[in-house]
Coordinates of C-alpha atoms in Angstrom, one line a residue:
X1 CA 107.4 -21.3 76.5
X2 CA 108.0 -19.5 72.8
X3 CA 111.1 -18.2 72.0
X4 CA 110.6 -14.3 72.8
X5 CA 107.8 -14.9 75.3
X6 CA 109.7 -13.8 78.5
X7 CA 111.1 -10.6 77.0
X8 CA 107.3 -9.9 75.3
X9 CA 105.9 -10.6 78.9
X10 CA 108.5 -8.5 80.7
X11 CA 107.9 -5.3 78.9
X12 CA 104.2 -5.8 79.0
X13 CA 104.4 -6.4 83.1
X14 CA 106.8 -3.3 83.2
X15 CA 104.9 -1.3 81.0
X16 CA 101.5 -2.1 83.3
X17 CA 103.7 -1.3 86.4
X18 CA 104.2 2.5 84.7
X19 CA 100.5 2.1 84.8
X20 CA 99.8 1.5 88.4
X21 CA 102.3 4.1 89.2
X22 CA 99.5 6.2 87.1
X23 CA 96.7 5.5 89.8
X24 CA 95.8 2.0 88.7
X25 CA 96.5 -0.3 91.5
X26 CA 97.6 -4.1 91.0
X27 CA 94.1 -5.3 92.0
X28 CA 92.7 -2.8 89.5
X29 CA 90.7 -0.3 91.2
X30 CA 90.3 2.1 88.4
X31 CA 86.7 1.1 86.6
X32 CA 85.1 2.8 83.9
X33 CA 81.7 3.7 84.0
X34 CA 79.4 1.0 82.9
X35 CA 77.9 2.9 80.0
X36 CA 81.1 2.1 78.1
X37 CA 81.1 2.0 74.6
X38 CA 82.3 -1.4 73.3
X39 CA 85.6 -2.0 73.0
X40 CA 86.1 1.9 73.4
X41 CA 89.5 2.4 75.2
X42 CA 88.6 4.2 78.4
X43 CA 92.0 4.9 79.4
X44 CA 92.7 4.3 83.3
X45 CA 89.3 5.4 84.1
X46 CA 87.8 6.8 87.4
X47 CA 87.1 4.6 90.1
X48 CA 83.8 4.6 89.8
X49 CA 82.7 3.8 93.3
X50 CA 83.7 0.3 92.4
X51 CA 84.7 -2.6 95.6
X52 CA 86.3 -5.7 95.1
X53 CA 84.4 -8.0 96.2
X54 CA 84.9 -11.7 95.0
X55 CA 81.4 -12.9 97.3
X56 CA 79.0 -11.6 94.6
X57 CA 81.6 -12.3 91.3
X58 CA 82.9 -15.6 91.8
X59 CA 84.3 -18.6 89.7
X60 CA 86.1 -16.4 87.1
X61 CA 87.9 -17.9 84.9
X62 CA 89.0 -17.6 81.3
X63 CA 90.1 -19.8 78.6
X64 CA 91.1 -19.1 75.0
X65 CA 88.4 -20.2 72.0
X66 CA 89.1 -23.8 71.0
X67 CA 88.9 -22.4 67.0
X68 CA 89.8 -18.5 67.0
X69 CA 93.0 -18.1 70.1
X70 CA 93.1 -15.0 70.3
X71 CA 89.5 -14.9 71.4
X72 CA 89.1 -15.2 75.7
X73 CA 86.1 -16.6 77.1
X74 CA 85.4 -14.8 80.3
X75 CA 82.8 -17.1 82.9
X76 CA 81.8 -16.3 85.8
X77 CA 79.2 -16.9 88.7
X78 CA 76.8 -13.4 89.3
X79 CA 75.0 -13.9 92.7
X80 CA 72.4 -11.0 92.4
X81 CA 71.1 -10.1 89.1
X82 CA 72.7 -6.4 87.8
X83 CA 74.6 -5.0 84.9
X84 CA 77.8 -6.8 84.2
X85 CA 80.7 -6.5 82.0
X86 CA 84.3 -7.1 81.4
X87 CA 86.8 -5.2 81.0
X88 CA 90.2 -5.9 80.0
X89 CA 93.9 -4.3 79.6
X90 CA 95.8 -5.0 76.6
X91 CA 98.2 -2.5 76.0
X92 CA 99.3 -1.1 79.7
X93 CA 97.6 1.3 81.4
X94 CA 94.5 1.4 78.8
X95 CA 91.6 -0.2 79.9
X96 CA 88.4 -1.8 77.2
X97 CA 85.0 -2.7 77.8
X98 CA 83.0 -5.3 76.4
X99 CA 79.3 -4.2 76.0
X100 CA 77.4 -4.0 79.3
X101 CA 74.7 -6.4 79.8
X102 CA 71.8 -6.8 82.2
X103 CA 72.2 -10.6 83.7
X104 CA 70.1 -12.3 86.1
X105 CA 71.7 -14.1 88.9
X106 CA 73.8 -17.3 87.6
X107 CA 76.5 -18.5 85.6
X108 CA 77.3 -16.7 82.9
X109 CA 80.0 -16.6 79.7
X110 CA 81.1 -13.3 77.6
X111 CA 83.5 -13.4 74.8
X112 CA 86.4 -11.1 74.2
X113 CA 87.4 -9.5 71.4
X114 CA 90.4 -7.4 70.2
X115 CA 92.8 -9.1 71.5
X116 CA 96.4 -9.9 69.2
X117 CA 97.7 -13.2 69.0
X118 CA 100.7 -14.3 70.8
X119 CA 99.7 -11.3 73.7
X120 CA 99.0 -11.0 77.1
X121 CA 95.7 -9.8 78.6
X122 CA 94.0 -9.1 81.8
X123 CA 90.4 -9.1 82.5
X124 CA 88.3 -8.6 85.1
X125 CA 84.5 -8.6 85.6
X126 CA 82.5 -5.6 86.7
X127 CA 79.1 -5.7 87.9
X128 CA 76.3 -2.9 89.1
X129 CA 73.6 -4.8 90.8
X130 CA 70.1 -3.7 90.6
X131 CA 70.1 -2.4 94.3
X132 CA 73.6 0.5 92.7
X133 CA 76.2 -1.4 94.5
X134 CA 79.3 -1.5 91.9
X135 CA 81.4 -4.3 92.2
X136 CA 84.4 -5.9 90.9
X137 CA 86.3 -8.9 90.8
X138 CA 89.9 -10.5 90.8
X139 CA 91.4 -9.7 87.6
X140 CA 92.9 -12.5 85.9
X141 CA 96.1 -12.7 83.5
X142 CA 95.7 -15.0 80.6
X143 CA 98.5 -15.0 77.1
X144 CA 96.1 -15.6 73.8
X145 CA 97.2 -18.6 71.2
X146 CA 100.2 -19.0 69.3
X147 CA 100.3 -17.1 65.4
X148 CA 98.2 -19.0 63.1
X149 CA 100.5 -21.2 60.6
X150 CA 100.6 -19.6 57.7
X151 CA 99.2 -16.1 58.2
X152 CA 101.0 -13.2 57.1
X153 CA 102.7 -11.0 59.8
X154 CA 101.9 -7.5 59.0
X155 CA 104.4 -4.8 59.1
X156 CA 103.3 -1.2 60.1
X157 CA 105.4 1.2 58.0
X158 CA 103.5 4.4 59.2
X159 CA 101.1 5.1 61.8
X160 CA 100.0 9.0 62.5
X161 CA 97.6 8.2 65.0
X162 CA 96.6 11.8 65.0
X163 CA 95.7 12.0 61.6
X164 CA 94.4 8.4 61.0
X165 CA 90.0 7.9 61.3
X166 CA 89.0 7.5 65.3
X167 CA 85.5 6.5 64.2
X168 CA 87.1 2.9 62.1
X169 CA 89.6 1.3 64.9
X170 CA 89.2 -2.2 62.8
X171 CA 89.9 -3.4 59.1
X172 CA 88.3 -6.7 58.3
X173 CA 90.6 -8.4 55.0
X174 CA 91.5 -11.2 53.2
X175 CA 95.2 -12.2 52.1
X176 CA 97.1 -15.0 50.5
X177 CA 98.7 -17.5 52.7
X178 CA 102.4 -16.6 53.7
X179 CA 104.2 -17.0 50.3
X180 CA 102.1 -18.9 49.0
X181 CA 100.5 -16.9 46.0
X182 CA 97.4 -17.0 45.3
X183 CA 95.6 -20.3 44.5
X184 CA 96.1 -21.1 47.9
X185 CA 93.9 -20.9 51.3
X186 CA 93.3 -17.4 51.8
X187 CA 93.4 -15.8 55.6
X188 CA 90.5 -13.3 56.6
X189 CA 91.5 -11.4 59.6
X190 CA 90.9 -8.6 61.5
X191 CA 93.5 -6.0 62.3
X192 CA 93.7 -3.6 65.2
X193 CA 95.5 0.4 64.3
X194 CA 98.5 -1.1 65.7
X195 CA 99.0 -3.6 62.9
X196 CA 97.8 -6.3 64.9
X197 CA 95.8 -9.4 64.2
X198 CA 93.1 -10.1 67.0
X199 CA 91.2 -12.4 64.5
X200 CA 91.9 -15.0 61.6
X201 CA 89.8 -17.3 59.4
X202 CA 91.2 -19.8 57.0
X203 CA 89.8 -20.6 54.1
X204 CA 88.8 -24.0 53.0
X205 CA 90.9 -26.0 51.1
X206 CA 90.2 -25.8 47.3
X207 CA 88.4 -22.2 47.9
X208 CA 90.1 -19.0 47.3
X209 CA 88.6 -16.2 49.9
X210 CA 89.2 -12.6 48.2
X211 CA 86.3 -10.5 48.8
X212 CA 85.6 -11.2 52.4
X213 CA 82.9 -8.4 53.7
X214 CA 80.9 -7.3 57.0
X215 CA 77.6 -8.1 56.2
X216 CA 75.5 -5.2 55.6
X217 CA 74.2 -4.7 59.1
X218 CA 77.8 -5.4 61.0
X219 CA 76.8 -8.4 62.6
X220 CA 78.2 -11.5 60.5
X221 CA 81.1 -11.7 57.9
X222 CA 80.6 -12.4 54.4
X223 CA 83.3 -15.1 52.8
X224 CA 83.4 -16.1 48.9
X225 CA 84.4 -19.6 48.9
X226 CA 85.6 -19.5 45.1
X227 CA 86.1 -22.6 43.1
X228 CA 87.1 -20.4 39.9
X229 CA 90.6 -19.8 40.5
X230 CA 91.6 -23.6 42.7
X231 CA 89.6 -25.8 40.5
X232 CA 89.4 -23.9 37.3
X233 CA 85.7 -25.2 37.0
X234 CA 84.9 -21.7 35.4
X235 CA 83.2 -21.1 39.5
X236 CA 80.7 -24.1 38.8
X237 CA 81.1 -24.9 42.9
X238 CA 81.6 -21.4 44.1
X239 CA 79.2 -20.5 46.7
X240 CA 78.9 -17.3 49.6
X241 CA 78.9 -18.1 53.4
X242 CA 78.1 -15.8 56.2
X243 CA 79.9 -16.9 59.0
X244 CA 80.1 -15.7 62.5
X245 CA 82.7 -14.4 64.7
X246 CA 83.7 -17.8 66.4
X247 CA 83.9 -19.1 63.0
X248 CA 80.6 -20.9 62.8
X249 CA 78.6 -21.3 59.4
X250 CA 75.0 -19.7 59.4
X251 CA 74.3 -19.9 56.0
X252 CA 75.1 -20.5 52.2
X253 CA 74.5 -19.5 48.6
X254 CA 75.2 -21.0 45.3
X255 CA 77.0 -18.0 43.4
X256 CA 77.9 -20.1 40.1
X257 CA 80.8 -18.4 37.8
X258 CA 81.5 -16.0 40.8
X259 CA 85.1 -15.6 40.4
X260 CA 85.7 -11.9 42.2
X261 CA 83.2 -9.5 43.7
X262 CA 79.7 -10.0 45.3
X263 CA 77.5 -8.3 47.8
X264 CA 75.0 -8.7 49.8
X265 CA 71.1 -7.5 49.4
X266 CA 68.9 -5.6 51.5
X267 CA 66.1 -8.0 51.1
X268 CA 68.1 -10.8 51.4
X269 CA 70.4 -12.5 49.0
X270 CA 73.5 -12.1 47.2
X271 CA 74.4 -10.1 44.0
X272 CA 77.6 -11.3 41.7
X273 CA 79.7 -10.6 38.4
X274 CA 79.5 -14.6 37.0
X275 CA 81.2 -16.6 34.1
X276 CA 79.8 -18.7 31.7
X277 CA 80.2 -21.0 29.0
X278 CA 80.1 -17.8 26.4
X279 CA 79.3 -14.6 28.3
X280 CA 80.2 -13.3 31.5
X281 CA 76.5 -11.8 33.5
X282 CA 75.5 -10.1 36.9
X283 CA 72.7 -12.4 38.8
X284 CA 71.0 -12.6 41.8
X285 CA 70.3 -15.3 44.4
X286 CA 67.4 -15.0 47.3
X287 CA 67.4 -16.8 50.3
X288 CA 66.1 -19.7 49.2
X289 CA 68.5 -20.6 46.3
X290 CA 66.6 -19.4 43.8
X291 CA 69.2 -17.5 40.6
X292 CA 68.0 -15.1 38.4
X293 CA 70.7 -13.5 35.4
X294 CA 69.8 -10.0 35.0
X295 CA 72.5 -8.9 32.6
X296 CA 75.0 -10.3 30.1
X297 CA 77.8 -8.2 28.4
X298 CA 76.7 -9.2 25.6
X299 CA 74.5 -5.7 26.6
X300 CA 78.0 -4.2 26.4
X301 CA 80.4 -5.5 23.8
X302 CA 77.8 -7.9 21.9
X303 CA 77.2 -11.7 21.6
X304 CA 80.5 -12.8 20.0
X305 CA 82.7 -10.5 22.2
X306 CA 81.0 -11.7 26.0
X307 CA 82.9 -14.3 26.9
X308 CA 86.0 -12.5 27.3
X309 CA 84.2 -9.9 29.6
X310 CA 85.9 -10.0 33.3
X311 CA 83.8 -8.3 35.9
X312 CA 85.4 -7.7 39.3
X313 CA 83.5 -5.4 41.3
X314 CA 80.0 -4.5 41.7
X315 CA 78.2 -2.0 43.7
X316 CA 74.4 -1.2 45.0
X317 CA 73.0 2.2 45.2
X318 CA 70.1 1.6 47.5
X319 CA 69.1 5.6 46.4
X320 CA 68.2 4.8 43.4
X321 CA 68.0 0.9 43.1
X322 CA 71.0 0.7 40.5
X323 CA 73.7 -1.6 40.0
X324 CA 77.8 -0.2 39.4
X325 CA 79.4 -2.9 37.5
X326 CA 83.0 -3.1 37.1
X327 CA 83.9 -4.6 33.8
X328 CA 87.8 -4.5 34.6
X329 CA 88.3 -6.6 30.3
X330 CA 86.9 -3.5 29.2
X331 CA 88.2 -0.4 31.5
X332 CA 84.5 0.4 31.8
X333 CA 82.1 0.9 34.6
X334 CA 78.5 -0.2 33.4
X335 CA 75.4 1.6 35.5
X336 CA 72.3 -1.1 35.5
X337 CA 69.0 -1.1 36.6
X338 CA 68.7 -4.0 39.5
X339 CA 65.3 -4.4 38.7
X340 CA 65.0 -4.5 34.9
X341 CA 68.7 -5.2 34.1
X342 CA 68.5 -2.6 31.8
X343 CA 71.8 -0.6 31.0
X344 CA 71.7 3.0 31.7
X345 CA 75.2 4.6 31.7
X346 CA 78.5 4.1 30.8
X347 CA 81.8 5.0 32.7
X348 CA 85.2 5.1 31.1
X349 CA 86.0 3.5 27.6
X350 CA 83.2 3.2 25.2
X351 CA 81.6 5.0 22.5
X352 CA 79.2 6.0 24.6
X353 CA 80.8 6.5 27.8
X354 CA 81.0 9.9 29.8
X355 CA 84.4 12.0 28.6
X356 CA 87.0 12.6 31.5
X357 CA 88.0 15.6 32.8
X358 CA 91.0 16.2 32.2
X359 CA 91.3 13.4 29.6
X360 CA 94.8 11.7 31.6
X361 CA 92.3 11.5 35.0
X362 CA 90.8 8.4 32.8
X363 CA 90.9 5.2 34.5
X364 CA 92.0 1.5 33.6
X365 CA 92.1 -1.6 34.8
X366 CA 90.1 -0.1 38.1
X367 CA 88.4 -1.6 40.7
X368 CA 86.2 -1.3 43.4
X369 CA 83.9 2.0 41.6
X370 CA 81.4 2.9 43.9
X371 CA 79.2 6.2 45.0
X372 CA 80.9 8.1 48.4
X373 CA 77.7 9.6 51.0
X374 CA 78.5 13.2 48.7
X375 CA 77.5 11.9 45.3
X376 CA 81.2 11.3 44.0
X377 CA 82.7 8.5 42.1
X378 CA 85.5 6.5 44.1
X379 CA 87.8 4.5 42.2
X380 CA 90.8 2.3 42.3
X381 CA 92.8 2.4 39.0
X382 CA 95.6 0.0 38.7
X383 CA 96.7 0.9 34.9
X384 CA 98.3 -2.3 32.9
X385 CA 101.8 -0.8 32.9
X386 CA 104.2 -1.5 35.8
X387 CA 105.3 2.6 35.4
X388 CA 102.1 3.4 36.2
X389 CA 101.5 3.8 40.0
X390 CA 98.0 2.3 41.2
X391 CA 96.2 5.5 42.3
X392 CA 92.8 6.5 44.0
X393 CA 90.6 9.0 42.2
X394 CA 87.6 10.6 42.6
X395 CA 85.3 12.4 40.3
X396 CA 82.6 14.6 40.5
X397 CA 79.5 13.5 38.0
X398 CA 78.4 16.2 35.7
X399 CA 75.1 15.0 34.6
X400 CA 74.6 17.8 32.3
X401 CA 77.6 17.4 30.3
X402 CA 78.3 13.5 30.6
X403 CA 81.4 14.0 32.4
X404 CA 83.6 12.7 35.2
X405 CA 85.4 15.7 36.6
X406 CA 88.4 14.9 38.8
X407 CA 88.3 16.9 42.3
X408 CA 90.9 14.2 44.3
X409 CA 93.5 11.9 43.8
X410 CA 96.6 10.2 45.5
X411 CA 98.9 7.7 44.7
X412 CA 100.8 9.0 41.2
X413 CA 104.4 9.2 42.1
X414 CA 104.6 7.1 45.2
X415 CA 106.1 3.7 43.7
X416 CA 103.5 1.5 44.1
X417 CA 102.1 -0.6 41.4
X418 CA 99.3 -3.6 41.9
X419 CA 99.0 -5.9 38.5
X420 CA 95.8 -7.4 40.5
X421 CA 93.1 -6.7 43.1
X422 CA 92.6 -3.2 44.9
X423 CA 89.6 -1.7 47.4
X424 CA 89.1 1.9 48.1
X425 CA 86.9 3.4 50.9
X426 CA 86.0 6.5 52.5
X427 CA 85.9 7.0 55.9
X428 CA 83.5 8.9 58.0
X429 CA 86.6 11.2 58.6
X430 CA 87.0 12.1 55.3
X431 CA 90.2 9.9 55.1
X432 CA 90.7 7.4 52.4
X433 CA 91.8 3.7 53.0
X434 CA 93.4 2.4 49.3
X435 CA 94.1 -0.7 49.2
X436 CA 97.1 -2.5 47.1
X437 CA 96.0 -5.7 46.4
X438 CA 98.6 -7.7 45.0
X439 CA 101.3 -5.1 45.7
X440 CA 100.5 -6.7 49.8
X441 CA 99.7 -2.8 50.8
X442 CA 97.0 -0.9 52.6
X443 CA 98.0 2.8 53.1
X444 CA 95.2 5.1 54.8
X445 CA 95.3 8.7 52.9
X446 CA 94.1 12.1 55.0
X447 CA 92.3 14.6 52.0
X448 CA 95.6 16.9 52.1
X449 CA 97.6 13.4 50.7
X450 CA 99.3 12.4 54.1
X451 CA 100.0 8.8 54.4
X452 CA 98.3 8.8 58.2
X453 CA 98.6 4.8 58.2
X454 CA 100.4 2.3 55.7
X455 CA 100.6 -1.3 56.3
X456 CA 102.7 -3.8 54.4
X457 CA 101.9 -7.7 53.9
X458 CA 104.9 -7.7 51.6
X459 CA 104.8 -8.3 47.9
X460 CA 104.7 -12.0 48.3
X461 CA 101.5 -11.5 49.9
X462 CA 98.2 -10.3 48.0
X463 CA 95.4 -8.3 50.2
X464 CA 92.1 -9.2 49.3
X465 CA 89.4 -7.1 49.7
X466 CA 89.8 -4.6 53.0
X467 CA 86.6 -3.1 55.0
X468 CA 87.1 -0.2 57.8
X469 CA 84.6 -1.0 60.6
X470 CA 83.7 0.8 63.9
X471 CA 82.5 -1.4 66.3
X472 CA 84.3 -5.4 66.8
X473 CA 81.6 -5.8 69.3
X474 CA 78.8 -5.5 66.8
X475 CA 79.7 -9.0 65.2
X476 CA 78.4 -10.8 68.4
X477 CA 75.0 -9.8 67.5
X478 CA 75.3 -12.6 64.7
X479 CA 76.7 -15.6 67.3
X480 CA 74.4 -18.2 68.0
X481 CA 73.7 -18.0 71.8
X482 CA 76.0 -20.6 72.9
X483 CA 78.1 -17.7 74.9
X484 CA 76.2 -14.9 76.6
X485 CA 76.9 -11.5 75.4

């Protein structure tokens, strides 16, 4: 057994017996209804009408994910078809659900998400056969896989739970390995509000992973396997992968010169900020490998000036089919058409770029520019001075007047500077996640300028690209059906 184990599995065992002293007996009688929302914490939950009865739920077992340990593979034998679930208990007293599903009669398999390394669990199955009996079996008490070599251990400096988004209770990211700076694998993970990992990827060798994403419709993950900044082939071999939860390949794109950002298309496809022999471009690959360059910044800066162009961000409007572009070389934002290529704006420096209001809101050396649900321009603004605090600002457009009107900002005056990286996002709350990039932080900012949540992979560590997501459960819609969901 680890070093630490007992004492971890003491307090969790004393913490669940303050639980059953709550109403929630040692065979777990408390069961939350079956229209459970996934993952949802449903507390102790009413009983539910629920029996154990181990004649129609029998053979459960669980074992850990031979790839990803901190994911528990539930199975079970269901002798009448019916709705079945599980549910399980990792923090004491507070019950989860996975999704319910409709099963025949038969053996059956359901993966478990959520859980942090290194912790224990216990699950049970639930079942509401077809005829309205509710059921339940044995719950079972199972400790998920050791903490991954290498992977940064997150520290939780502030957590407000009040104040923090209740709609985004994950953050999918990407960081350096532990000390290792960054041409090294790269870790993408998934983080629970407490500051804990329940999920890690490594990156292949010779691959830098920055910009790791949910794919647009939640149900896969999005990983840059970039050969820019290991190889130093100028991105010749870098490519995109969507993989799924249990790690598993589903597909890949040749993203030549990608060396930061891409997304993904509706259509289909990937869009990236490239590097070539004399000119750094945005271009588009389809589903079936097929490239076509649809800008150069040569548009920007002209022919002789391209190749020192550095794009690290870029952005889709599906509104009105345009492209943000973050030329980061140039402290400029470049508005495109996707269709034509054709450059129709101009944000920050430039001779024909929209003024700033007030002129010291300007941004430099930003990243991550993109359109919030209101209209307004989001941006992360690192500055190339270490005095100069890495901020969030937001702007209001004034089409009229060519102008980027300041209405919000935060991070001036706390300390923190990032030479390197940086994602901003706002949440359905109206909160704003900022995060640090090579600073190692990720600080969750209410619209008053509270601090609400503020995580620290240390300086040592740099924090790729982070996403805010709602529902873990959603990226098993992606597996391939080897375990029933």
């Amino acid at each position: 057994m680890r070093p630490g184990l007992p004492q971890i599995a003491t307090a969790w065992t004393l913490g669940l017996v303050a639980g059953l002293a709550a109403g929630c007996s040692r065979d777990v009688d408390a069961t939350p209804p079956m229209d459970t929302a996934s993952g949802a914490d449903t507390g102790a939950g009413p009983d539910g009408g629920a029996t154990h009865d181990d004649s129609r739920l029998t053979a459960v077992s669980a074992r850990l994910h031979d790839d990803i340990g901190s994911m528990v593979i539930v199975s079970w034998d269901q002798a009448e078809p019916g709705t079945s679930a599980v549910r399980y208990m990792v923090d004491p007293g507070r019950w989860h659900s996975t999704p319910p599903v409709h099963r025949e009669a038969g053996h059956h398999e359901q993966l478990v998400l959520g859980v942090p390394y290194e912790h224990p669990v216990r699950l049970q199955v639930t079942l509401e056969t077809d005829a309205g009996d509710r059921v339940r079996s044995s719950a079972i008490d199972l400790e998920t896989a050791p903490w991954p070599d290498g992977l940064p251990r997150p520290v939780v400096r502030v957590h407000v739970e009040e104040r923090t988004d209740p709609s985004t209770p994950w953050l999918l990211g990407s960081v350096t390995s532990d000390g290792a700076g960054w041409g090294s694998n790269w870790w993408v993970f998934i983080l629970d509000r407490k500051g804990r990992t329940v999920w890690a990827w490594e990156s292949p060798d010779e691959r830098v992973t920055m910009f790791a994403r949910p794919s647009l419709d939640g149900s896969t993950i999005l990983v840059d396997l970039d050969s820019y900044w290991w190889l130093f082939d100028g991105g010749a071999a870098s490519e995109v992968a969507r993989i799924d939860i249990e790690g598993r390949e589903l597909q890949r794109w040749p993203t030549p010169g990608l060396h930061h950002a891409f997304i993904d298309l509706p259509e289909g496809g990937i869009a990236w900020g490239g590097h070539g022999e004399s000119d750094e471009y945005v271009a588009i690959v389809d589903d079936a490998g097929d490239i076509e360059q649809i800008w150069s910044c040569a548009d920007l800066v002209g022919e002789p000036w391209a190749f020192s162009c550095i794009t690290n961000a870029i952005w889709l409007d599906t509104a009105t089919d345009r492209f943000l572009v973050s030329v980061v070389s140039t402290d400029s934002v470049v508005v495109l058409d996707r269709q034509s290529g054709a450059q129709l704006d101009l944000y920050g420096s430039g001779r024909s770029a929209w003024a700033f209001d007030p002129p010291e809101s300007a941004f430099s050396h930003q990243h991550d520019p993109h359109l919030t649900d209101e209209g307004t321009l989001l941006v992360s603004t690192n500055g190339i001075r270490r005095e100069r605090d890495t901020a969030v600002r937001e702007y209001e457009l004034d089409e009229e007047s060519h102008t980027l009107r300041q209405i919000w900002s935060f991070g001036d005056g706390e300390g923190i500077h990032a030479d390197r990286l940086g994602t901003v996002q706002r949440l359905p709350g109206g909160n704003t996640q900022h995060g640090l990039g090579s600073a190692g932080r990720l600080r969750e900012i209410t619209p008053e300028g509270d601090v609400a949540w503020d995580v620290d992979w240390g300086e040592e560590n740099e924090l790729g690209r982070t996403t805010a997501f709602e529902d873990i459960y959603r990226l098993l819609d992606g597996t391939a059906p080897a375990v029933s969901r």
